[in-house]
XYZ file of C-alpha atoms in Angstrom:
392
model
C 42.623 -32.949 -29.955
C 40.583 -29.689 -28.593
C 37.277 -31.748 -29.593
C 38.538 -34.536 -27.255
C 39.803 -32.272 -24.441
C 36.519 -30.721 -24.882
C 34.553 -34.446 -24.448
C 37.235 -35.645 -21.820
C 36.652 -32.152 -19.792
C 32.610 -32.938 -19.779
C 33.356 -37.002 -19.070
C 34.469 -35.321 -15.706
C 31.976 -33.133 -15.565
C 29.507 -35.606 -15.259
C 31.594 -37.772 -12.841
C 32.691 -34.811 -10.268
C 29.346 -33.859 -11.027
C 29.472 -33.024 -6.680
C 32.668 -30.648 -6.737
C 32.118 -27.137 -6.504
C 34.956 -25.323 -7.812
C 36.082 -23.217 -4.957
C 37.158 -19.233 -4.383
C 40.746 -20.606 -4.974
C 40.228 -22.315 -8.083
C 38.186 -19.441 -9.385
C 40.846 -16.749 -8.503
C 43.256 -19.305 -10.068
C 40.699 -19.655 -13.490
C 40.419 -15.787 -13.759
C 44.030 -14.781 -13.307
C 44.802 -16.978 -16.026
C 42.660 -15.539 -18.918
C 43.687 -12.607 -20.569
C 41.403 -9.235 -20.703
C 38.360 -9.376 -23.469
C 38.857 -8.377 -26.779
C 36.291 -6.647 -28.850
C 35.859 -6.742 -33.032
C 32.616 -4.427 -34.376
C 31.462 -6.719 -37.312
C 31.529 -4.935 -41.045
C 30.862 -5.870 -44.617
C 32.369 -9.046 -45.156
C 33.488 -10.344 -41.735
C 32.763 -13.674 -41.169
C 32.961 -15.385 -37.551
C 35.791 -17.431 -39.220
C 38.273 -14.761 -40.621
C 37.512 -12.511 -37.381
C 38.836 -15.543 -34.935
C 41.663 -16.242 -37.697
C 42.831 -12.818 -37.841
C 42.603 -12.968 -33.788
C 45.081 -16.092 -34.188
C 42.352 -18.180 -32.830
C 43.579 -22.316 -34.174
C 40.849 -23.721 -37.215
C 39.633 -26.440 -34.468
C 38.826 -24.203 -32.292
C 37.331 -21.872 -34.896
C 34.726 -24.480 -36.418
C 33.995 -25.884 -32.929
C 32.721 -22.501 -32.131
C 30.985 -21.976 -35.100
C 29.232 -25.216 -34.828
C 28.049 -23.906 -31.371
C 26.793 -20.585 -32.449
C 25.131 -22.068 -35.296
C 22.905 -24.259 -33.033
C 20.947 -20.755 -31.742
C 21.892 -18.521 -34.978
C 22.548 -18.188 -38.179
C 26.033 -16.825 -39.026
C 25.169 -16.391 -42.723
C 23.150 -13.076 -41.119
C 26.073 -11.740 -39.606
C 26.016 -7.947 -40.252
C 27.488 -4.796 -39.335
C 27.508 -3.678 -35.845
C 27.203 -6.516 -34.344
C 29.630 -7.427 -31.239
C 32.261 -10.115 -30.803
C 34.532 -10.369 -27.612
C 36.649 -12.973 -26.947
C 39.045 -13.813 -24.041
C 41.983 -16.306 -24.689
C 44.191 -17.652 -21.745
C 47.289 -15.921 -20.489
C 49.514 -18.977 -21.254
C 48.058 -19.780 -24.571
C 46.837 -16.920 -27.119
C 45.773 -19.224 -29.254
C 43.111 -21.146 -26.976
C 40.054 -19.828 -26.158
C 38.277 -19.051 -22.743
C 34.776 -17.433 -23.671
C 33.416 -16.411 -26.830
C 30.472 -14.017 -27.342
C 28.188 -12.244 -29.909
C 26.212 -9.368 -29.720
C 23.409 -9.342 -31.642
C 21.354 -5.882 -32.333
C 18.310 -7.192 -30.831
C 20.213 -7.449 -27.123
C 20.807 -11.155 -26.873
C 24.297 -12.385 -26.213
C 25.361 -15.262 -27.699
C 27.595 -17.017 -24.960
C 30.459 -20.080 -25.190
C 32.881 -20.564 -21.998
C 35.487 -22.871 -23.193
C 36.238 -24.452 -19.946
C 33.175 -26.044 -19.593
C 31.705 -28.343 -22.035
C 30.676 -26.343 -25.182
C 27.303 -25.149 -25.187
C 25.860 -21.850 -26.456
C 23.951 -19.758 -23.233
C 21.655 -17.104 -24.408
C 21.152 -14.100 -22.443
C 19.069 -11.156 -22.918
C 20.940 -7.850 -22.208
C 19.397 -4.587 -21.565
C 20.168 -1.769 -24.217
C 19.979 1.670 -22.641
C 19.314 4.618 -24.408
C 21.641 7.340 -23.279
C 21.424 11.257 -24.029
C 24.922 12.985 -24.354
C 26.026 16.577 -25.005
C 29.405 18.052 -24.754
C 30.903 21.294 -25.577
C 34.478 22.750 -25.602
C 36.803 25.348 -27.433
C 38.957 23.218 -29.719
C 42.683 22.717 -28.748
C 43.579 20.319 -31.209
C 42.307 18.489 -34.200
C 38.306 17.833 -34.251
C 39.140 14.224 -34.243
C 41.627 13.970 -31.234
C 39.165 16.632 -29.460
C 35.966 14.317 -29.543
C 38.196 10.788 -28.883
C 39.942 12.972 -25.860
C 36.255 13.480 -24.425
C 35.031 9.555 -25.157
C 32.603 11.237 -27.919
C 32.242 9.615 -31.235
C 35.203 10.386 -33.595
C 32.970 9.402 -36.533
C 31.182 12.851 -35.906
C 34.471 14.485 -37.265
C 33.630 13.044 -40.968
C 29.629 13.677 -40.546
C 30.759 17.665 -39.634
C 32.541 17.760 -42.607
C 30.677 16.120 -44.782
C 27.479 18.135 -43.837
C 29.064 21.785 -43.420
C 31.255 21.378 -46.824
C 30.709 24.055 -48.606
C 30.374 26.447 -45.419
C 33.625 25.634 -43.881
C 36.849 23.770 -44.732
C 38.013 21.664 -41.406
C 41.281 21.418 -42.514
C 41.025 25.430 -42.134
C 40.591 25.114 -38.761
C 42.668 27.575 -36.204
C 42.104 25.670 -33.073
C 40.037 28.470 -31.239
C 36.515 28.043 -32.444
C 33.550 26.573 -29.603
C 32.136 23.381 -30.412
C 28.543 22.186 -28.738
C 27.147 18.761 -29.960
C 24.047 16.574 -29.024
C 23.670 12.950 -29.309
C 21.991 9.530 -28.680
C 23.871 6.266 -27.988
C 22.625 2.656 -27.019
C 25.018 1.554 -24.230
C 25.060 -1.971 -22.531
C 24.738 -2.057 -18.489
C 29.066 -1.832 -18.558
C 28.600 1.346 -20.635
C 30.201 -0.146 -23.908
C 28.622 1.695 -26.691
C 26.724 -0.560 -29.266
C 25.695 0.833 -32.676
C 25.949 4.524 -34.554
C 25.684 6.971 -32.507
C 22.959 9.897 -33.588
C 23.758 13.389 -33.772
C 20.677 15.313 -33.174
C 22.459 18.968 -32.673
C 25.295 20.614 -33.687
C 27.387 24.093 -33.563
C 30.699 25.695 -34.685
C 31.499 28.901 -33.888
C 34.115 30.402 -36.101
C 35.148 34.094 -35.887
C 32.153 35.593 -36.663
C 30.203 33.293 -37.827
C 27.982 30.486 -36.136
C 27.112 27.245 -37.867
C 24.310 24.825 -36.142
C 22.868 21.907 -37.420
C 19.587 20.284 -36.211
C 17.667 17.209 -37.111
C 14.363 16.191 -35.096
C 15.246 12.172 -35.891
C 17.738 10.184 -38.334
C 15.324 9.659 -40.794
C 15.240 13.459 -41.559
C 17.335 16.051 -43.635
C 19.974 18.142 -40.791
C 18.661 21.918 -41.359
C 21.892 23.754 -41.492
C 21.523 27.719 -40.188
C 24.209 30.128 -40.503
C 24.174 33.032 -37.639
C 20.737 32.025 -37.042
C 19.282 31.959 -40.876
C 18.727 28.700 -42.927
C 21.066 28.497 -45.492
C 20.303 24.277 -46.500
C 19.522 21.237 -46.191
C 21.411 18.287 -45.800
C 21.149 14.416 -45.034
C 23.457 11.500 -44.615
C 23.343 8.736 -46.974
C 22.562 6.130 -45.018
C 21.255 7.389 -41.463
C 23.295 5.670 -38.551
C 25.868 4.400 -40.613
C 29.068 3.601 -40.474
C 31.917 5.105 -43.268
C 33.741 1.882 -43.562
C 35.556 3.378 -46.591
C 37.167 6.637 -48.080
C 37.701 8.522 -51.108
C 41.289 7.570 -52.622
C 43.335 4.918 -54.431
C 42.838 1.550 -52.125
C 43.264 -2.337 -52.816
C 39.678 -3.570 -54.177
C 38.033 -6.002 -51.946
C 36.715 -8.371 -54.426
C 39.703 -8.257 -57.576
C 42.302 -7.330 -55.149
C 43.738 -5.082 -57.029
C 44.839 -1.256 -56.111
C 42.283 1.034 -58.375
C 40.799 4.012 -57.535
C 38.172 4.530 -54.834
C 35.573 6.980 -56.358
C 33.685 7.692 -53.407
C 32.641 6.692 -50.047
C 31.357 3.713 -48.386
C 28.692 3.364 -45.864
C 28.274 0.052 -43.372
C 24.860 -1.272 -42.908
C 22.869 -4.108 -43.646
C 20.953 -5.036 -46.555
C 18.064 -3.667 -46.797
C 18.635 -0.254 -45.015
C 17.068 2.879 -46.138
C 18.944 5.266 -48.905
C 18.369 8.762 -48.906
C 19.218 11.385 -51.366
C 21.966 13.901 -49.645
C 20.091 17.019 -51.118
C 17.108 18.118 -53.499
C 17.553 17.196 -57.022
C 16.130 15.658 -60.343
C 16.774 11.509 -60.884
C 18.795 10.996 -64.193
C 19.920 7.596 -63.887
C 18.210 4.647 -62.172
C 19.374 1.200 -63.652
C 22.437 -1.481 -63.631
C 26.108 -0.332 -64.069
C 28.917 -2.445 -64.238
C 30.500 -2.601 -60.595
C 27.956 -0.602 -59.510
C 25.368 -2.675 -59.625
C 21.926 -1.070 -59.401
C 22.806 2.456 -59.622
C 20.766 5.916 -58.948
C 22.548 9.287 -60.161
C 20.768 12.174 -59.162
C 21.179 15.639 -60.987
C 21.320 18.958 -58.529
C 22.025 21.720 -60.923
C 25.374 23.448 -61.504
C 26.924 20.200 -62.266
C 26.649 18.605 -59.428
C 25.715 14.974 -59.171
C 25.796 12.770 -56.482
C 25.610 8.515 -56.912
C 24.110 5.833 -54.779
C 25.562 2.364 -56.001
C 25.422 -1.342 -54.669
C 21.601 -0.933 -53.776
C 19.539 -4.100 -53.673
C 16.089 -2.776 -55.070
C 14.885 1.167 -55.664
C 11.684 2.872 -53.551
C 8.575 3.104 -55.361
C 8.421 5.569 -58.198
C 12.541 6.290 -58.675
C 13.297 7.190 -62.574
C 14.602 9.444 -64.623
C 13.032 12.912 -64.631
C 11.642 12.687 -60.795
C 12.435 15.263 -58.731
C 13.434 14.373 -54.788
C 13.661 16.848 -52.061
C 16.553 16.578 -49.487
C 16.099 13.523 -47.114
C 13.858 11.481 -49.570
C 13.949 7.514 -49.761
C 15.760 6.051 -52.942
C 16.385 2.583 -52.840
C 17.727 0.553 -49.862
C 21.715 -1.007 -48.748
C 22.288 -3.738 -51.093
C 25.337 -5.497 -52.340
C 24.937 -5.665 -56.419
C 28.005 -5.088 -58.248
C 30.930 -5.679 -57.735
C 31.191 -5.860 -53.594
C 32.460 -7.780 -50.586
C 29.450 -7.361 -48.869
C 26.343 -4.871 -48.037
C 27.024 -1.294 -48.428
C 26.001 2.182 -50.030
C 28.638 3.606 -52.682
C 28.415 7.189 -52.622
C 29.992 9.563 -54.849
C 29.689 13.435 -55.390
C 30.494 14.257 -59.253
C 31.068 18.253 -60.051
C 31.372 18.106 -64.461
C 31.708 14.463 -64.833
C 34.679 14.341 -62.278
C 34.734 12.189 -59.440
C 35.608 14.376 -55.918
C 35.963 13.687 -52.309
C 32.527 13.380 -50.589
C 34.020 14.680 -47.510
C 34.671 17.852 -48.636
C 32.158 17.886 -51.737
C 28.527 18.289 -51.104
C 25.589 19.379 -53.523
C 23.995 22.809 -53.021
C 20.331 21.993 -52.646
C 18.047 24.170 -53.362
C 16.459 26.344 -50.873
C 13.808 25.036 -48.522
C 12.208 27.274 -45.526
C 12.521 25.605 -42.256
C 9.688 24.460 -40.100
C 8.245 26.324 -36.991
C 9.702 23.370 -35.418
C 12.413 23.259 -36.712
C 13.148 26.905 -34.901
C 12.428 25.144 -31.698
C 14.488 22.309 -31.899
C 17.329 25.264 -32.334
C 16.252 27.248 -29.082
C 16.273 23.900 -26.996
C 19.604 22.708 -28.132
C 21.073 26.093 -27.477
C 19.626 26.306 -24.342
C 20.418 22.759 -23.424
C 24.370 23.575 -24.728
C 24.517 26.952 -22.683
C 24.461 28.728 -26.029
C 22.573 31.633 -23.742
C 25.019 31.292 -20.956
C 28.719 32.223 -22.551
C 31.496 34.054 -20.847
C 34.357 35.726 -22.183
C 36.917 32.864 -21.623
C 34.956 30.696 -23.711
C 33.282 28.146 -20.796
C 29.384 27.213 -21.214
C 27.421 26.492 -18.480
């Protein structure tokens, strides 16, 4: 019936091919469709069950796949991509414009109330510098999403300063300063990770920074001004699409036991080891798929599952600083789709990633590594304090 509304609507399009639609009727078309709706694509989404879930009708659904499909290929769907939608005010279930952001810039465009035809237009990714910095009033999370800042940066804190503080120890008085990158869209809607570059916590006595000169490298973590690690993220850039704790499993569908963390990214994406350490297990594990375990003394040993191939040179008895390459994002094992399992195991036991992190062992900071601290306190009014708290 859509399909024929659809072939009907473009029969008059052809035949009233002379009508212009005027500023009435387009007042008229606009007040009728509902504001846009936006779904971030993760492992396992498929254009399908993010329309059904939307409660978008199965006509409507394959028509618009169908569309897509004649300018890209949905089987490469992957996270962070962009869907928006807009339905019409009188009818949720009917579509007015579909579209899909792809990483590369190009939206993907349908508008319903024309005959169906995907438009593709190229739109300019901006790369935007951000820094913000504020005593904390509340909890880390609600204090970033109260000043449009990334609330994933609440989990990367506490994943990468476990060990020097406990967040859930937090009194609510202690100066925050962070530095970031962001790719916006000419609106200003955020696309992708974000990428901290800088950060520092200032609690009673003691200040905490973390700097990183690009995502591919270990975060040098000093302590009142002296280097006390090194740390990296799993996965630079990614998303943590899932947490530590007893969940339903995406594939059996069960609830079991979720013995680590996941990260969101696409096959293929660079792994890196969270801290310095000696490989003891590279291989195949059931569930896991391929699987590296990597020892870092005092029985602590973190695990990188799901990957879809390991780098050059990864097996037992190799010994990896902080940072280094491992494998890439796969989705072996048991999985709905692409991701990293991560785990942090202290004597055998599975813990909390979050608030579990190995100790590496020590490594001496660069001469430019020292700059990159000067600049971001200079750029965060580190130099510039007053009593009350405010940075310049």
């Amino acid at each position: 019936m859509i399909l024929q509304a659809l072939l009907t609507a473009g029969a008059i399009a052809v035949t009233t091919s002379s009508h212009a639609e005027t500023p009435a009727e387009l007042s008229h078309l606009t007040e009728a469709v509902a504001p846009m709706s936006r779904h971030e694509v993760v492992p396992g989404d498929t254009l399908d069950s993010i329309l059904s879930h939307a409660g978008i009708g199965v006509s409507l659904r394959t028509e618009a796949a169908l569309a897509i499909s004649d300018v890209f290929d949905l089987s490469t769907l992957s996270p962070g991509q962009i869907l928006r939608w807009s339905v019409f005010s009188d009818d949720p279930c009917q579509l007015a414009r579909l579209s899909l952001l792809t990483q590369d810039g190009t939206d993907i465009v349908l508008d319903f109330t024309k005959p169906l035809e995907a438009s593709l237009i190229k739109t300019e990714i901006l790369l935007r510098d951000r820094r913000e910095t504020f005593i904390l009033d509340s909890s880390l999370f609600e204090a970033l999403a109260a000043r449009n800042a990334p609330e994933s940066f609440a989990v990367d804190l506490a994943a990468l300063l476990a060990g020097q503080i406990d967040f859930r120890d937090l009194e609510g008085t202690e100066r925050i300063a962070l530095m970031w990158s962001e790719n916006i869209l000419p609106d200003g809607t955020v696309v992708g990770e974000p990428q901290l570059a800088y950060a520092r916590v200032e609690k009673n006595t003691d200040i905490f920074e973390l700097v990183t000169g690009s995502v591919e490298q270990p975060f040098i973590l000093f302590r009142n001004g002296a280097q006390v690690q090194q740390s990296a993220r799993p996965v630079a850039g990614a998303r943590l699409s899932s947490v530590f704790g007893k969940r339903r499993h995406p594939v059996l569908g069960t609830q079991r036991m979720h013995t680590g963390v996941d990260y969101a990214a696409r096959t293929g994406t660079p792994v890196s080891v969270t801290g310095a350490g000696t490989v003891v297990f590279a291989g195949t594990m059931r569930g896991y798929g391929r699987t590296i375990d990597v020892d870092h003394g005092g029985g602590v040993l973190t695990r990188y599952a799901h990957l879809s191939r390991f780098a050059a040179g990864i097996a037992p008895g190799v010994e990896l600083n902080a940072g280094a390459r491992i494998g890439d994002v796969g989705a072996t094992g048991l999985v709905s789709g692409p991701n990293l399992h991560y785990e942090v195991r202290i004597d055998g036991k599975p813990t909390d990633p979050i608030k579990e992190t190995p100790a590496p062992r020590t490594a001496i900071a660069k001469p430019t590594d020292r700059v990159m601290l000067t600049v971001a306190r200079l750029s965060t009014g580190y130099f510039l304090r007053d009593d009350t708290g405010t940075e310049s």
